[in-house]
PDB file of C-alpha atoms in Angstrom:
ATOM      1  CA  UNK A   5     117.805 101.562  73.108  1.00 94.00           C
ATOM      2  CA  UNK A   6     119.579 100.555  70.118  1.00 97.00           C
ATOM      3  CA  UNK A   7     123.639 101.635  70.192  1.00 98.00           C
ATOM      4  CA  UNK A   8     125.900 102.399  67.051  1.00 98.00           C
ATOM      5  CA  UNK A   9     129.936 102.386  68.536  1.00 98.00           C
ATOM      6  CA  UNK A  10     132.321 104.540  66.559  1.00 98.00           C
ATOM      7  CA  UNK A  11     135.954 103.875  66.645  1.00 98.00           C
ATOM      8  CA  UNK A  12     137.811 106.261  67.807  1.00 98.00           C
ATOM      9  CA  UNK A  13     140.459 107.979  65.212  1.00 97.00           C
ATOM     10  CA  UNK A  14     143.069 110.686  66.252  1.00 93.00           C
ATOM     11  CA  UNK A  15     141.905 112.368  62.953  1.00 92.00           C
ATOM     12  CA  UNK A  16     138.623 114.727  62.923  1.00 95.00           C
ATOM     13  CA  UNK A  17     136.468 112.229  65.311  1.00 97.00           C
ATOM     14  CA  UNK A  18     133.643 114.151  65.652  1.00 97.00           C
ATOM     15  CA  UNK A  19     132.790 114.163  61.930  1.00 98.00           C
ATOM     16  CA  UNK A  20     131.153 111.165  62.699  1.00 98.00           C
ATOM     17  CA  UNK A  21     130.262 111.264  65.613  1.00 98.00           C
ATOM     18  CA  UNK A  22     128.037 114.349  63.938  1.00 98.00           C
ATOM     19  CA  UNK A  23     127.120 112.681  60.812  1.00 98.00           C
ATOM     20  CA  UNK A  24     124.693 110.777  62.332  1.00 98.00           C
ATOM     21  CA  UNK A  25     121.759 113.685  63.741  1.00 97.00           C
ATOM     22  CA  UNK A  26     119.618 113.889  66.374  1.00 97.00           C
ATOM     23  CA  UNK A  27     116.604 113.425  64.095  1.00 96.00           C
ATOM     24  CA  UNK A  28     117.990 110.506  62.207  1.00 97.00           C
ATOM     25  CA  UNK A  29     118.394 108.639  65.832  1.00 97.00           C
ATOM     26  CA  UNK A  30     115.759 109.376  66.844  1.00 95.00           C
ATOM     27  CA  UNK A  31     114.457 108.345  70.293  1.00 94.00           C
ATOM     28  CA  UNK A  32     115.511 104.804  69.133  1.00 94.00           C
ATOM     29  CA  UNK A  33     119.825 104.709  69.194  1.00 97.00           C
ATOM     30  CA  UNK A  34     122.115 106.537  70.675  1.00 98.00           C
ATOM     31  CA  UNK A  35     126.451 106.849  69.974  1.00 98.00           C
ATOM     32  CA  UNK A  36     128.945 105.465  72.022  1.00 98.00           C
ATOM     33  CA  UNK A  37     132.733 105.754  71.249  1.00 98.00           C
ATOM     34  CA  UNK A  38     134.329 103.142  71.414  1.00 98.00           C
ATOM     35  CA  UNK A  39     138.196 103.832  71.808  1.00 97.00           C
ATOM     36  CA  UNK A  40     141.306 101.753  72.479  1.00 95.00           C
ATOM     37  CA  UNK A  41     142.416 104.961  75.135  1.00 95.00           C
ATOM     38  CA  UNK A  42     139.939 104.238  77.357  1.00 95.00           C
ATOM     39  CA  UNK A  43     140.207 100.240  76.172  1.00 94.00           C
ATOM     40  CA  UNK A  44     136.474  99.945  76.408  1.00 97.00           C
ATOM     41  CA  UNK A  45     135.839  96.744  74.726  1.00 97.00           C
ATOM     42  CA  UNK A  46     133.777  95.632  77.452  1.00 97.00           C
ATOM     43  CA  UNK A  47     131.212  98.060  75.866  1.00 98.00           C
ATOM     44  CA  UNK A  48     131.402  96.300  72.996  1.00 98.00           C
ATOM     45  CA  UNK A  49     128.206  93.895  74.013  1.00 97.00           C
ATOM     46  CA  UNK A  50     125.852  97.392  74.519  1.00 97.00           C
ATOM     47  CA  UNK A  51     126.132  98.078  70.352  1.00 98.00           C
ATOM     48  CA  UNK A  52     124.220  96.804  67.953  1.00 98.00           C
ATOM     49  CA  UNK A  53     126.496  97.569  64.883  1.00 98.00           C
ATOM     50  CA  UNK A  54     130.017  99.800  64.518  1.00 98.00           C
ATOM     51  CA  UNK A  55     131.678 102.343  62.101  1.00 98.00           C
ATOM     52  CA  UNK A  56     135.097 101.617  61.943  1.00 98.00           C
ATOM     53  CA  UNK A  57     136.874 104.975  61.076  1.00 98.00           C
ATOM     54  CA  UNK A  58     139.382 106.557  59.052  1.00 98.00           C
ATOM     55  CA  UNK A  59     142.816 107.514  60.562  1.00 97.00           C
ATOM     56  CA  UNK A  60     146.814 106.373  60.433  1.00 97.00           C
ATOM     57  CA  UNK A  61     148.005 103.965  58.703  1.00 98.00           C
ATOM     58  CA  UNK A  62     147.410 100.145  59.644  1.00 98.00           C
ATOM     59  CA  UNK A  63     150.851  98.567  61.037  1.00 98.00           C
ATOM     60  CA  UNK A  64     152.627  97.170  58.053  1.00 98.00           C
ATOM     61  CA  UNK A  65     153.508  94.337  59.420  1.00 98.00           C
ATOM     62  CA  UNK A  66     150.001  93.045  59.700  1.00 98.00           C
ATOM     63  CA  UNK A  67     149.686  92.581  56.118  1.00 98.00           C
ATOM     64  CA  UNK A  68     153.099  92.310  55.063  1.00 97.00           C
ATOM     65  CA  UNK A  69     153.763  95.329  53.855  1.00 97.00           C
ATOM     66  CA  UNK A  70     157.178  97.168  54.136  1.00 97.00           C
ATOM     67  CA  UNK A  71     158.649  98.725  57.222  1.00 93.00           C
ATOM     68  CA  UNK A  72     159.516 101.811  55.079  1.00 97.00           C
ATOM     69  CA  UNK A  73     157.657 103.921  52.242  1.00 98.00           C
ATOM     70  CA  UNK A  74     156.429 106.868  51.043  1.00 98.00           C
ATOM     71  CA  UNK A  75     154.214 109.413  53.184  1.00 97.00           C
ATOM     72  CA  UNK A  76     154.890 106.714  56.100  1.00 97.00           C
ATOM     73  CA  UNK A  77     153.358 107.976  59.738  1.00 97.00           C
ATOM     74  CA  UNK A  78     155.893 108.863  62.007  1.00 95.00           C
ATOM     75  CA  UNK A  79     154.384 106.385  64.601  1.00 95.00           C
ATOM     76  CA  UNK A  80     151.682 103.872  64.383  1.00 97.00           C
ATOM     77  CA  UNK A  81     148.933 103.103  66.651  1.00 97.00           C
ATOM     78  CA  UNK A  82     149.398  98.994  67.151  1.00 98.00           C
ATOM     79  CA  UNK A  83     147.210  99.249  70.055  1.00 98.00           C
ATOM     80  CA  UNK A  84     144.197 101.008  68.048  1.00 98.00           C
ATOM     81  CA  UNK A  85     144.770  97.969  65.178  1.00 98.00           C
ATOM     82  CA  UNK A  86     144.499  95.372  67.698  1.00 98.00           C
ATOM     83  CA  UNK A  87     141.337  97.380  69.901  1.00 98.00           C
ATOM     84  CA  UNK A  88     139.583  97.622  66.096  1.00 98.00           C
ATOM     85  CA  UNK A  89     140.259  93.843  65.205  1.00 98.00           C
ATOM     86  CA  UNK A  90     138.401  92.564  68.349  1.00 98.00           C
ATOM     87  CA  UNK A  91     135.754  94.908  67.138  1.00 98.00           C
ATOM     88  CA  UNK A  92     134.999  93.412  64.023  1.00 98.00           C
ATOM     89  CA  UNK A  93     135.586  90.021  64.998  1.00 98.00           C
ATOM     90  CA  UNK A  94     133.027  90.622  68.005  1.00 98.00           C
ATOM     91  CA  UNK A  95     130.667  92.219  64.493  1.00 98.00           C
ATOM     92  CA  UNK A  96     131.114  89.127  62.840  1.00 98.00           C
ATOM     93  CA  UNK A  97     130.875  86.407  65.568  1.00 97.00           C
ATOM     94  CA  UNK A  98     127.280  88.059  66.760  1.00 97.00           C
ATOM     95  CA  UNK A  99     126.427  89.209  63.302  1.00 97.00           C
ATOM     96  CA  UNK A 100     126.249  92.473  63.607  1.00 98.00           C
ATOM     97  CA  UNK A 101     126.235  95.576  60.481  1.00 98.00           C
ATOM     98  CA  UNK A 102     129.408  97.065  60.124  1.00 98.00           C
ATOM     99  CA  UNK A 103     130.136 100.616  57.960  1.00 99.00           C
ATOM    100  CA  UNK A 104     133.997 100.779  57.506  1.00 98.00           C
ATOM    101  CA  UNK A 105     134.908 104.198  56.171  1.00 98.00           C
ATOM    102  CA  UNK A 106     138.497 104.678  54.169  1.00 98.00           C
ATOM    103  CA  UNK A 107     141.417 102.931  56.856  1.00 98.00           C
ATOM    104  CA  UNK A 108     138.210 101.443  57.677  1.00 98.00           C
ATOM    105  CA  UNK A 109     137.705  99.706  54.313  1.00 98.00           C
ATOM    106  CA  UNK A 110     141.190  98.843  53.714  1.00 98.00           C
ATOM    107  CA  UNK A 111     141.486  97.178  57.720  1.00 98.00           C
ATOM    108  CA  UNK A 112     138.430  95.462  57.298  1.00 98.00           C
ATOM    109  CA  UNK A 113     140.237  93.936  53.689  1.00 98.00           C
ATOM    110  CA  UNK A 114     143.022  92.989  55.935  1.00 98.00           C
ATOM    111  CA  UNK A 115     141.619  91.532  58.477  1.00 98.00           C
ATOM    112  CA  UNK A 116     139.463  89.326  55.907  1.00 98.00           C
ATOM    113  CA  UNK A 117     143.070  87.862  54.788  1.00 98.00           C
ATOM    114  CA  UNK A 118     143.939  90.499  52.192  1.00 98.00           C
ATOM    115  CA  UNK A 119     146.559  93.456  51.453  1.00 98.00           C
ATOM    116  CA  UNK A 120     146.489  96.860  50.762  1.00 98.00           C
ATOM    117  CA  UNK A 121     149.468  98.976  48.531  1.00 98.00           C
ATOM    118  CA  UNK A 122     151.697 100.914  51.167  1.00 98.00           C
ATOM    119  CA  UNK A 123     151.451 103.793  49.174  1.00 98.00           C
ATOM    120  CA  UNK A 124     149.568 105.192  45.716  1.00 98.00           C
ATOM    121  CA  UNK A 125     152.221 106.564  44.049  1.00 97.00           C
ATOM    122  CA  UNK A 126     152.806 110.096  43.169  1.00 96.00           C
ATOM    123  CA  UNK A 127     150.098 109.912  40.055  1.00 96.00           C
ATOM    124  CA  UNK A 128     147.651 108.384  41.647  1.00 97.00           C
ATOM    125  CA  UNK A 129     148.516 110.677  45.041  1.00 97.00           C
ATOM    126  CA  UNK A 130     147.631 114.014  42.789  1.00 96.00           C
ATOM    127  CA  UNK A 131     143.982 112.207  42.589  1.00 95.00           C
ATOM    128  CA  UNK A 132     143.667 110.808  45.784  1.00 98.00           C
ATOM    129  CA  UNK A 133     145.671 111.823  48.062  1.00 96.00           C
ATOM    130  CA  UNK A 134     144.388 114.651  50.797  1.00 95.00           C
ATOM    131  CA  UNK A 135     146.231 118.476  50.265  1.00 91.00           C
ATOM    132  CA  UNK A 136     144.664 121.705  52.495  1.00 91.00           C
ATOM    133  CA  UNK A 137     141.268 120.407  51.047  1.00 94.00           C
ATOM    134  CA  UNK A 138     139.741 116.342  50.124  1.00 97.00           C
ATOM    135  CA  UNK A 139     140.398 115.670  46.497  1.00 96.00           C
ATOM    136  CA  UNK A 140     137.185 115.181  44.788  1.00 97.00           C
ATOM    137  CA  UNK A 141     136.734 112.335  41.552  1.00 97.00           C
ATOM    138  CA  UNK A 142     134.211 110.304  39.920  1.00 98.00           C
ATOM    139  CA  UNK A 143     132.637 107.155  41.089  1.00 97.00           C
ATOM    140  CA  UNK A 144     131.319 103.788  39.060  1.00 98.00           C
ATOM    141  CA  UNK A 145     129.075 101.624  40.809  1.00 98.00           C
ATOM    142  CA  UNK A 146     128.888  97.710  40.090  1.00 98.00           C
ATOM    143  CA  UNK A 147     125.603  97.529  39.213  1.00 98.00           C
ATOM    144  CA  UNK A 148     123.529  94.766  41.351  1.00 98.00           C
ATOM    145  CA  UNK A 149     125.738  95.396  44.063  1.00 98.00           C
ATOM    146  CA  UNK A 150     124.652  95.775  48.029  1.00 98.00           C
ATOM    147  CA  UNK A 151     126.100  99.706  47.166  1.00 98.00           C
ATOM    148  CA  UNK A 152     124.444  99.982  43.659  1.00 98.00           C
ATOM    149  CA  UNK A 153     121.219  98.659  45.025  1.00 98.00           C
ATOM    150  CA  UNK A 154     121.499 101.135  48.595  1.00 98.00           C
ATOM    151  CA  UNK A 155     122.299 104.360  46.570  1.00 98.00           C
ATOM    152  CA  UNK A 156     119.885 103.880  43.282  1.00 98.00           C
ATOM    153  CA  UNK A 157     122.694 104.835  40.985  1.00 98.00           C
ATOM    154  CA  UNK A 158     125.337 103.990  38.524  1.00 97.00           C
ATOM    155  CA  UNK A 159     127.734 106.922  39.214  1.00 98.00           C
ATOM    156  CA  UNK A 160     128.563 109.260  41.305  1.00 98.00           C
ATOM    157  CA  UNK A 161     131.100 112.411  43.020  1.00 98.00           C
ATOM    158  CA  UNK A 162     133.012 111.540  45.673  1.00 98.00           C
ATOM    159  CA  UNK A 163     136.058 113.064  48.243  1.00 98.00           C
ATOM    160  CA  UNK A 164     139.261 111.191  48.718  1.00 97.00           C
ATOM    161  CA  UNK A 165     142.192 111.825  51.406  1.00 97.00           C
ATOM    162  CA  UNK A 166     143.995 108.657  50.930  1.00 98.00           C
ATOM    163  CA  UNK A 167     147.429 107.284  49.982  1.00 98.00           C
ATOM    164  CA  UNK A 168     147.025 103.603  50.770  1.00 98.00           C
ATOM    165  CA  UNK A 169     144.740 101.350  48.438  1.00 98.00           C
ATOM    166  CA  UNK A 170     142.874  98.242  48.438  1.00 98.00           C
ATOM    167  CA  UNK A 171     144.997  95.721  46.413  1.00 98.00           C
ATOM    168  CA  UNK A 172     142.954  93.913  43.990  1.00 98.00           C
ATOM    169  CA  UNK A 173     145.028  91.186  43.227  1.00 98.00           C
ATOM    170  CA  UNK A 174     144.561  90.385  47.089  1.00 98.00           C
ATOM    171  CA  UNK A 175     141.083  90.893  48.428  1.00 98.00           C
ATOM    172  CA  UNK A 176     140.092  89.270  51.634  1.00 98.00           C
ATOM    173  CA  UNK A 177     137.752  86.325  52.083  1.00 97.00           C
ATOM    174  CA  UNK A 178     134.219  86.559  50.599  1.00 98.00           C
ATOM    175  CA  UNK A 179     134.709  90.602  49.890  1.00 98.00           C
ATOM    176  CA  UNK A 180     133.501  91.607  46.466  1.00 98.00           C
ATOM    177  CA  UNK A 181     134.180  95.257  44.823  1.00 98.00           C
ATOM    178  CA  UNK A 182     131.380  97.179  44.341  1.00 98.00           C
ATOM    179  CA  UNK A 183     132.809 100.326  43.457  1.00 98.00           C
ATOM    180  CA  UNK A 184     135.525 101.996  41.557  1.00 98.00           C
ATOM    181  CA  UNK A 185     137.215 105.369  41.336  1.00 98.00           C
ATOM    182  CA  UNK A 186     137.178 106.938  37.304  1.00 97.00           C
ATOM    183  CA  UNK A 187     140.087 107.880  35.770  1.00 90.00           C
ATOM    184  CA  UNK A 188     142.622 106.443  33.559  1.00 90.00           C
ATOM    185  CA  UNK A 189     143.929 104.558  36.856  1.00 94.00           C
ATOM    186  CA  UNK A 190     140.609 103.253  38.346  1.00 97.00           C
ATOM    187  CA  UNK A 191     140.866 102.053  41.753  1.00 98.00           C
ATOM    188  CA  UNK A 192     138.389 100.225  44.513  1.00 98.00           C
ATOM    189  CA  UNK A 193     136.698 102.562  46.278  1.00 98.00           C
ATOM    190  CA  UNK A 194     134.193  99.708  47.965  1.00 98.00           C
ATOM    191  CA  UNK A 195     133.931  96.552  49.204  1.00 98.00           C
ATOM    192  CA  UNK A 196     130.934  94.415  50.831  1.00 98.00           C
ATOM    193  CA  UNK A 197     130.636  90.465  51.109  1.00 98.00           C
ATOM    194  CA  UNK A 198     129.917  88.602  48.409  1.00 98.00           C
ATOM    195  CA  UNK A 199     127.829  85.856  49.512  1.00 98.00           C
ATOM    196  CA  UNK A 200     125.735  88.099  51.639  1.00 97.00           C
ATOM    197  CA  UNK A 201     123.744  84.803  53.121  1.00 95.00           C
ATOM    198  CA  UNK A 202     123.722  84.642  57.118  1.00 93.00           C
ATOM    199  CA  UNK A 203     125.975  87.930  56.904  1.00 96.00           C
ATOM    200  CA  UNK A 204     124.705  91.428  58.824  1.00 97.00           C
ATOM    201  CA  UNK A 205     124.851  94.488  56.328  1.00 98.00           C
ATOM    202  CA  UNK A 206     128.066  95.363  55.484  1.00 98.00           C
ATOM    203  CA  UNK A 207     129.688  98.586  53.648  1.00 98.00           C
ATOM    204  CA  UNK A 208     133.572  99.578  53.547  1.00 98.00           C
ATOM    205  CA  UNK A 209     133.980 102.715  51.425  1.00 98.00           C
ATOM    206  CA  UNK A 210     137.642 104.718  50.872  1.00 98.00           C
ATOM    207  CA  UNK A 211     135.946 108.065  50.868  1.00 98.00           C
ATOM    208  CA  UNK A 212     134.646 110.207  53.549  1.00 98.00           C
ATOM    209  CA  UNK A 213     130.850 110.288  53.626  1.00 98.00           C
ATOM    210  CA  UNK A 214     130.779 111.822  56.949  1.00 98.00           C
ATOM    211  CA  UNK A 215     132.322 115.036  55.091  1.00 97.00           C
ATOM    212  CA  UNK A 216     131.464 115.321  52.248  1.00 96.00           C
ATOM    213  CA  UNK A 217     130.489 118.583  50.467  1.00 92.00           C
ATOM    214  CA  UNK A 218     126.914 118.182  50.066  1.00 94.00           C
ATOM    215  CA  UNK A 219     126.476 115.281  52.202  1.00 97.00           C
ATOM    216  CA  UNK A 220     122.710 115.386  52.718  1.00 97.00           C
ATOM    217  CA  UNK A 221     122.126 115.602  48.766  1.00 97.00           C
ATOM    218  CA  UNK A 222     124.567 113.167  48.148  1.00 98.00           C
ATOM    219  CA  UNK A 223     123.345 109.725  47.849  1.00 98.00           C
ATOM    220  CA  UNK A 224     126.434 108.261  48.400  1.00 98.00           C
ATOM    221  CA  UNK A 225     126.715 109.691  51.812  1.00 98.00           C
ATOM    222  CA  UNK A 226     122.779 109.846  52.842  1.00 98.00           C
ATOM    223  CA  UNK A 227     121.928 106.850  50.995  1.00 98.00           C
ATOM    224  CA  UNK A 228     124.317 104.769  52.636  1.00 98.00           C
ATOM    225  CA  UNK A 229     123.994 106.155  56.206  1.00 98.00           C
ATOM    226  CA  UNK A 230     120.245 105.717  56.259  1.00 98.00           C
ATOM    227  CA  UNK A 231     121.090 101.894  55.046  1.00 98.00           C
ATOM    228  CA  UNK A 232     123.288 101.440  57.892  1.00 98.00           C
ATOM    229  CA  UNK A 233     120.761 103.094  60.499  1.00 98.00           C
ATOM    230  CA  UNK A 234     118.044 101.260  59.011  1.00 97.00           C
ATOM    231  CA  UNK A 235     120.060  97.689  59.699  1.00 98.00           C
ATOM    232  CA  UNK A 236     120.662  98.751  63.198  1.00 98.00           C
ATOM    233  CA  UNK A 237     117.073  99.054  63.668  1.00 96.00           C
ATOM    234  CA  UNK A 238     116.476  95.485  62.793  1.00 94.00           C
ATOM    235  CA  UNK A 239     119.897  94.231  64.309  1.00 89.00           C
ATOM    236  CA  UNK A 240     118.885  91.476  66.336  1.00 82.00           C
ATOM    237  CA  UNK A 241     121.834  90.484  68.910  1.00 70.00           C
TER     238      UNK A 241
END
């Protein structure tokens, strides 16, 4: 039985944890949470890929940023940060897919060397940033990309709840963009590795494709989901 672990985030967990369907599992993989609460990295060794989530802000410090800034959490979770980096290092050292979704994306940057903005701004926050409902904008896809070539198309809708950005002046080791936002300010909206030899699939995307209107239409949820199941199938640990 094949096993896909799913961070654990203090924000709307089970949107994930319910993305993924009985029918689309199959009789083949089952979910296992994966949480720095019940510091269950031991469990780590039973998956065969992981979806880091979205969530709080990363601690500042680990990238450099500044103590203090706009729309700053009240507290931060240092212990989830560290739990999450032994994850993906354990992904990487056994070669394993990883699907990192919006704090996902930008801590997978980090932990590849590279920085993220602390906050948007107020203009880019009106596009981005989360109100009662997800913000929804237009996507461009780099075409030839691992993304481009997963969802069959150039462009696309997407959600975004986000006020924290990929900074592309400082992208981590062997990540590429494959994806940016449309607009006047355009930002990254996905990253993947760029030399993709002896790598396991890997997608980091800043919107929510776990709930997103339309999600099953949506190529840019379903398309990429049925990727990442399909790459757990042939994980081989």
């Amino acid at each position: 039985m094949k096993k896909i672990g799913i961070s654990y985030t203090e924000t709307n967990f089970r949107n994930y944890w319910n993305w993924f369907t009985p029918e689309e599992l199959g009789e083949d993989i089952e979910l296992l949470e994966l949480s720095f609460q019940q510091n269950n990295s031991s469990d780590f060794q039973y998956c065969d890929g992981f979806v880091l989530t979205g969530g709080i802000d990363v601690l500042p410090e680990l990238y450099g940023g500044a103590k203090d800034y706009p729309y700053r959490p009240e507290i931060f979770l240092p212990e989830r940060d560290e739990f999450e980096k032994e994850m993906y290092i354990y992904a990487q050292t056994h070669n394993m897919p990883v699907l990192g979704i919006c704090r996902g994306m930008q801590y997978i940057n980090i932990l590849e060397g590279g920085t993220v903005f602390e906050d948007n701004g107020e203009q880019l926050n009106l596009v981005h940033k989360k109100g009662t409902e997800d913000k929804v904008h237009g996507l461009s896809l780099v075409p030839g990309s691992l993304l481009h070539l997963t969802t069959g198309i150039e462009n696309g809708t997407v959600n975004s709840a986000h006020h924290q950005r990929v900074h592309p002046d400082h992208l981590g080791a062997n990540l590429m963009i494959s994806a940016y936002s449309e607009g006047e300010q355009p930002i990254i909206e996905a990253l993947e590795f760029e030399d993709k030899s002896n790598k396991a699939f890997m997608l980091a995307v800043q919107w929510h494709p776990e709930r997103m209107q339309e999600k099953e239409s949506n190529p840019l949820s379903q398309k990429i989901k049925e990727r990442f199941i399909k790459a757990i199938k042939e994980s081989k640990k």
